[in-house]
Structures are given as structure tokens and as C-alpha cells.
CSV table of C-alpha atoms in Angstrom, one decimal:
chain,number,residue,atom,x,y,z
A,25,MET,CA,73.8,18.2,-17.1
A,26,SER,CA,74.5,21.5,-18.9
A,27,VAL,CA,77.3,21.9,-21.5
A,28,ALA,CA,79.1,24.4,-19.3
A,29,ARG,CA,79.3,21.9,-16.4
A,30,LYS,CA,80.4,19.1,-18.7
A,31,THR,CA,83.2,21.4,-20.0
A,32,ALA,CA,84.3,22.4,-16.5
A,33,LEU,CA,84.3,18.8,-15.4
A,34,VAL,CA,86.5,17.7,-18.3
A,35,ALA,CA,88.9,20.6,-17.7
A,36,ALA,CA,89.2,19.6,-14.0
A,37,LEU,CA,89.9,16.0,-14.9
A,38,SER,CA,92.5,17.0,-17.5
A,39,ALA,CA,94.3,19.1,-14.9
A,40,VAL,CA,94.4,16.2,-12.4
A,41,LEU,CA,95.8,13.8,-15.1
A,42,ALA,CA,98.4,16.4,-16.2
A,43,VAL,CA,99.6,16.8,-12.6
A,44,SER,CA,99.8,13.1,-12.1
A,45,ALA,CA,101.8,12.6,-15.3
A,46,CYS,CA,104.3,15.3,-14.3
A,47,SER,CA,104.8,13.8,-10.9
A,48,GLY,CA,105.3,10.3,-12.4
A,49,ALA,CA,108.0,11.6,-14.7
A,50,ASP,CA,110.0,13.2,-11.9
A,51,SER,CA,110.0,10.1,-9.8
A,52,ASP,CA,110.4,7.6,-12.7
A,53,ALA,CA,107.4,5.7,-11.2
A,54,ALA,CA,103.7,5.7,-12.2
A,55,ALA,CA,101.4,7.5,-9.8
A,56,PRO,CA,99.1,5.2,-7.8
A,57,ASP,CA,95.6,4.7,-9.2
A,58,GLY,CA,94.2,5.8,-5.9
A,59,ALA,CA,95.6,9.3,-6.2
A,60,ALA,CA,93.8,10.1,-9.5
A,61,THR,CA,90.7,8.4,-8.2
A,62,THR,CA,90.7,10.5,-5.0
A,63,ASP,CA,91.0,13.7,-6.9
A,64,THR,CA,88.3,12.7,-9.4
A,65,SER,CA,86.0,11.8,-6.5
A,66,ALA,CA,86.5,15.3,-5.1
A,67,VAL,CA,85.6,16.8,-8.4
A,68,ALA,CA,82.5,14.5,-8.7
A,69,THR,CA,81.5,15.5,-5.2
A,70,THR,CA,81.7,19.1,-6.1
A,71,GLU,CA,79.6,18.5,-9.2
A,72,ALA,CA,76.9,16.6,-7.3
A,73,ALA,CA,76.7,19.4,-4.7
A,74,ALA,CA,76.2,22.1,-7.3
A,75,PRO,CA,72.8,23.8,-7.3
A,76,PRO,CA,70.4,22.8,-10.2
A,77,SER,CA,70.4,24.9,-13.3
A,78,GLN,CA,67.6,27.3,-14.1
A,79,SER,CA,66.4,25.1,-16.9
A,80,ASP,CA,66.2,22.1,-14.4
A,81,VAL,CA,64.1,24.2,-12.0
A,82,GLN,CA,61.7,25.5,-14.7
A,83,ALA,CA,61.2,22.0,-16.2
A,84,ALA,CA,57.7,20.8,-15.1
A,85,PRO,CA,56.9,17.1,-14.7
A,86,THR,CA,54.6,15.5,-17.3
A,87,PRO,CA,51.3,14.5,-15.8
A,88,GLU,CA,50.8,10.9,-15.2
A,89,PRO,CA,48.4,9.1,-17.6
A,90,GLN,CA,46.1,8.2,-14.7
A,91,GLN,CA,46.0,11.8,-13.6
A,92,GLN,CA,44.9,12.9,-17.1
A,93,ALA,CA,42.2,10.2,-17.2
A,94,ALA,CA,40.9,11.3,-13.8
A,95,ALA,CA,40.7,15.0,-15.0
A,96,SER,CA,38.5,14.0,-18.0
A,97,ALA,CA,36.5,11.3,-16.2
A,98,THR,CA,33.5,13.8,-15.5
A,99,THR,CA,33.2,14.9,-19.2
A,100,ARG,CA,30.0,13.5,-20.7
A,101,THR,CA,30.0,12.2,-24.2
A,102,PRO,CA,27.3,13.5,-26.7
A,103,GLU,CA,25.5,10.1,-26.3
A,104,GLU,CA,25.4,10.5,-22.5
A,105,VAL,CA,24.1,14.0,-22.7
A,106,SER,CA,21.4,12.9,-25.2
A,107,ASP,CA,20.3,10.2,-22.8
A,108,LEU,CA,19.6,13.0,-20.2
A,109,PHE,CA,17.2,14.8,-22.5
A,110,PRO,CA,13.5,14.8,-21.3
A,111,TRP,CA,12.3,13.1,-24.5
A,112,ASN,CA,14.4,10.1,-23.6
A,113,GLN,CA,12.7,9.9,-20.2
A,114,PRO,CA,9.2,8.4,-19.4
A,115,ARG,CA,6.4,10.9,-19.0
A,116,PRO,CA,6.3,11.9,-15.3
A,117,SER,CA,3.4,10.7,-13.2
A,118,LEU,CA,0.8,13.2,-12.3
A,119,ASP,CA,1.8,12.5,-8.7
A,120,SER,CA,5.4,13.6,-9.4
A,121,GLY,CA,4.8,17.2,-8.4
A,122,ASN,CA,6.8,18.4,-5.5
A,123,VAL,CA,5.2,21.9,-5.0
A,124,ASP,CA,1.6,22.9,-4.0
A,125,PRO,CA,-0.3,23.9,-7.2
A,126,ALA,CA,-2.3,26.4,-5.1
A,127,LEU,CA,0.8,28.5,-4.7
A,128,PHE,CA,0.9,29.1,-8.5
A,129,ALA,CA,-2.9,29.7,-9.1
A,130,THR,CA,-3.5,33.1,-10.7
A,131,ASP,CA,-7.2,32.5,-11.5
A,132,LEU,CA,-9.9,29.8,-11.2
A,133,TYR,CA,-8.2,26.7,-12.7
A,134,GLN,CA,-5.4,28.7,-14.1
A,135,TYR,CA,-1.7,28.5,-13.0
A,136,ASN,CA,1.3,30.6,-14.0
A,137,PHE,CA,5.0,30.5,-13.2
A,138,THR,CA,8.3,31.9,-14.4
A,139,THR,CA,11.8,30.5,-14.5
A,140,PRO,CA,14.5,31.6,-12.0
A,141,SER,CA,16.2,33.7,-14.7
A,142,GLY,CA,12.9,35.3,-15.7
A,143,ASN,CA,13.4,34.4,-19.3
A,144,VAL,CA,10.5,32.0,-19.7
A,145,GLN,CA,6.9,32.4,-18.4
A,146,CYS,CA,4.3,29.7,-18.6
A,147,GLY,CA,0.5,29.2,-18.2
A,148,ILE,CA,-1.6,26.1,-17.5
A,149,TRP,CA,-5.4,26.0,-17.9
A,150,ALA,CA,-7.8,23.4,-16.6
A,151,GLY,CA,-9.7,21.7,-19.5
A,152,GLY,CA,-7.6,23.7,-22.1
A,153,SER,CA,-8.2,27.1,-23.6
A,154,PRO,CA,-7.7,28.9,-26.9
A,155,ALA,CA,-4.0,29.2,-25.8
A,156,GLY,CA,-3.8,25.4,-25.2
A,157,GLN,CA,-3.6,23.2,-22.1
A,158,VAL,CA,-0.1,24.6,-21.3
A,159,GLY,CA,2.1,27.1,-23.1
A,160,CYS,CA,5.3,29.1,-22.5
A,161,GLN,CA,6.9,32.2,-24.1
A,162,ALA,CA,10.4,33.5,-23.8
A,163,GLN,CA,12.1,36.9,-23.8
A,164,THR,CA,14.8,35.2,-25.9
A,165,SER,CA,14.9,31.7,-27.5
A,166,VAL,CA,15.8,30.0,-30.7
A,167,ALA,CA,14.0,28.7,-33.7
A,168,PRO,CA,12.5,25.2,-33.5
A,169,PHE,CA,13.5,22.3,-35.8
A,170,GLU,CA,10.1,22.7,-37.4
A,171,GLY,CA,8.0,25.8,-37.0
A,172,ARG,CA,8.1,29.6,-37.4
A,173,THR,CA,11.2,31.7,-36.9
A,174,CYS,CA,10.7,34.7,-34.7
A,175,THR,CA,12.9,37.7,-34.1
A,176,ASN,CA,12.8,38.0,-30.3
A,177,ALA,CA,11.6,41.5,-30.8
A,178,GLU,CA,9.0,42.8,-28.3
A,179,ASN,CA,6.2,42.1,-30.8
A,180,ASP,CA,7.7,38.8,-32.1
A,181,LYS,CA,8.5,36.4,-29.2
A,182,TYR,CA,9.0,32.6,-29.4
A,183,ALA,CA,6.3,30.6,-27.8
A,184,VAL,CA,5.2,26.9,-27.7
A,185,ARG,CA,2.1,25.2,-26.5
A,186,VAL,CA,0.3,21.9,-26.2
A,187,ASN,CA,-3.4,21.6,-27.2
A,188,ASP,CA,-5.7,18.8,-28.3
A,189,GLY,CA,-3.8,18.6,-31.6
A,190,GLY,CA,-0.3,18.2,-30.0
A,191,ALA,CA,2.6,20.6,-29.6
A,192,GLN,CA,2.8,23.8,-31.7
A,193,HIS,CA,5.5,26.5,-32.1
A,194,ILE,CA,4.2,30.0,-32.6
A,195,CYS,CA,5.4,33.6,-32.5
A,196,THR,CA,3.4,35.9,-30.2
A,197,THR,CA,2.9,39.6,-30.3
A,198,GLN,CA,1.6,39.8,-26.7
A,199,GLY,CA,1.8,38.2,-23.3
A,200,ILE,CA,-0.3,35.1,-23.8
A,201,TYR,CA,1.4,33.0,-21.2
A,202,THR,CA,2.5,35.8,-18.8
A,203,ALA,CA,1.0,37.0,-15.5
A,204,ASP,CA,1.6,39.9,-13.1
A,205,GLU,CA,4.3,38.8,-10.7
A,206,PRO,CA,4.2,35.1,-11.4
A,207,ARG,CA,5.7,32.7,-8.8
A,208,VAL,CA,9.1,31.3,-9.6
A,209,LEU,CA,9.3,27.5,-10.3
A,210,GLU,CA,12.8,26.9,-8.9
A,211,TYR,CA,15.2,24.5,-10.5
A,212,GLY,CA,14.4,21.0,-9.5
A,213,GLN,CA,10.7,21.8,-8.8
A,214,VAL,CA,7.9,20.0,-10.5
A,215,LEU,CA,4.4,21.5,-10.9
A,216,SER,CA,1.6,19.1,-11.5
A,217,ALA,CA,-1.9,20.5,-12.1
A,218,VAL,CA,-5.0,19.6,-14.0
A,219,GLY,CA,-3.3,16.9,-16.0
A,220,VAL,CA,-0.2,18.9,-16.9
A,221,VAL,CA,3.3,18.4,-15.5
A,222,CYS,CA,6.0,21.1,-15.8
A,223,GLU,CA,9.5,20.8,-14.5
A,224,SER,CA,12.1,23.5,-14.1
A,225,ASP,CA,15.7,22.6,-14.8
A,226,GLU,CA,18.9,24.6,-14.9
A,227,MET,CA,20.3,22.8,-18.0
A,228,PHE,CA,17.1,22.2,-20.0
A,229,GLY,CA,14.9,25.1,-18.9
A,230,VAL,CA,11.2,24.3,-18.7
A,231,THR,CA,9.8,20.9,-19.8
A,232,CYS,CA,6.0,20.5,-19.9
A,233,TRP,CA,3.9,17.5,-20.6
A,234,GLY,CA,0.3,17.9,-21.7
A,235,THR,CA,-2.1,15.1,-22.6
A,236,GLU,CA,-1.2,15.2,-26.3
A,237,GLY,CA,2.4,16.3,-26.4
A,238,ALA,CA,5.3,17.9,-24.6
A,239,PHE,CA,8.0,20.5,-25.1
A,240,MET,CA,11.3,21.7,-23.8
A,241,PHE,CA,11.8,25.4,-23.9
A,242,ALA,CA,14.6,27.7,-22.8
A,243,ARG,CA,17.0,30.4,-24.0
A,244,ASP,CA,18.9,27.8,-26.1
A,245,TRP,CA,16.2,25.1,-26.5
A,246,ASN,CA,12.9,25.0,-28.4
A,247,VAL,CA,11.9,21.4,-29.0
A,248,SER,CA,8.6,19.6,-28.9
A,249,TRP,CA,7.6,15.9,-29.3
A,250,SER,CA,4.6,13.6,-28.9
């Protein structure tokens, strides 16, 4: 209740008591309790029927604890996110591909693809090549934990590959793993060809497993492991 309303109520009660006192003095008898009670009830009724103050209307209820818990229930902890990383998952089976490799063939025993964003392009070679079994390069990426730091300039792009010696991070001055109008490997699609498995994911970008290593490569990822 606001201070103004409290003041008004006190004033009204004081007036009623004053009237009762005067009436009692004139008649040499105390006023019945019911008279004062009746008038007070009328004032109380008026008070109860009064519209709420602006401060009462603007006051917002505090969310219940269970509502706050429900709102944050979908937030993943760092440990949960880490558990989703490809290096914490078993190497996919060569039978895990869900697209036809022939659709991605750009030459005899060579396959190329790009990500939906177009930031990463990759190449796969049967039996390996000087460029590796599989490799990718990006328009924009970040430095790996171990390896060279590139500038993302046109002649200094981040790239990563798997060859017989494992995974390697390099900087490339040309389109080693690119192709003219490569087919898009959509998010959720897995390409399995000539012993290599590559998966496209909206969160992790491209993850490829060769016979001697693997890597995860994207705008914000540049990681390799054995």
C-alpha cells in the first residue's frame, strides 16, 4: 500500500472517531461499537476497491526457480561440447558414407567437394598423391595448435592434409585442393571413397579421416590427430 493511501485511510478513521466522540459527549452515553465498526468497514471497502497504483502495475513477478532451470537446461557444459568433438568419436566405417562417391568424382580416382558456405574445398585421391590422400584448404581459417601460421591472403591460405606420414598443416599459395565448380557436401552428408571418409557438419566444418590420421577444418577450427 502506498504512503498516500495509508495517510488517507488514517485521516478517514480519525474523522470517524472524532464524530463518534462528539456524539457521545452530547448524549452523555458512549457510541455503540457497531457504529464505528460500520463506518470503518465502509472506508476499508473503499480502500479495497481502489485501482492498483502504477508501481503495483509495473512490478514484474520474479521467475520461478524451476522456470529458470528449464531455460538453461539446453545449455551444454564445456565437457559436453568436448565429448561431441570428432576426435572423441570412433573412426567411421568405410561403409558409413551416405552419398554416391561418383557424384563427386572430378577425375579418374579423384574426388572434390566444397562446404555449403564455400569456405572450404577438399580433394581425395585414390592411392595418395603428392598432395596427400586427402586435403582441404580454406578461404579463411585459423592457426593450428602446431604448425605454420598463414595470413589468409590470396597467396597464403591455410590447408591441412593426411599422407603416409600422418596429418600435416601447411600454407598454400595456390588451389591444391580446389576444383572447378565442385559439388557441395551438405551438412550431415558423409563421403566415403578410396579409404577416406569425410563428413560435413554445420558446427565442426569438414572432418576427414585418412589411413594415417585425421583433421577437422573450418573457419574457426584447424585441428589434426592420429
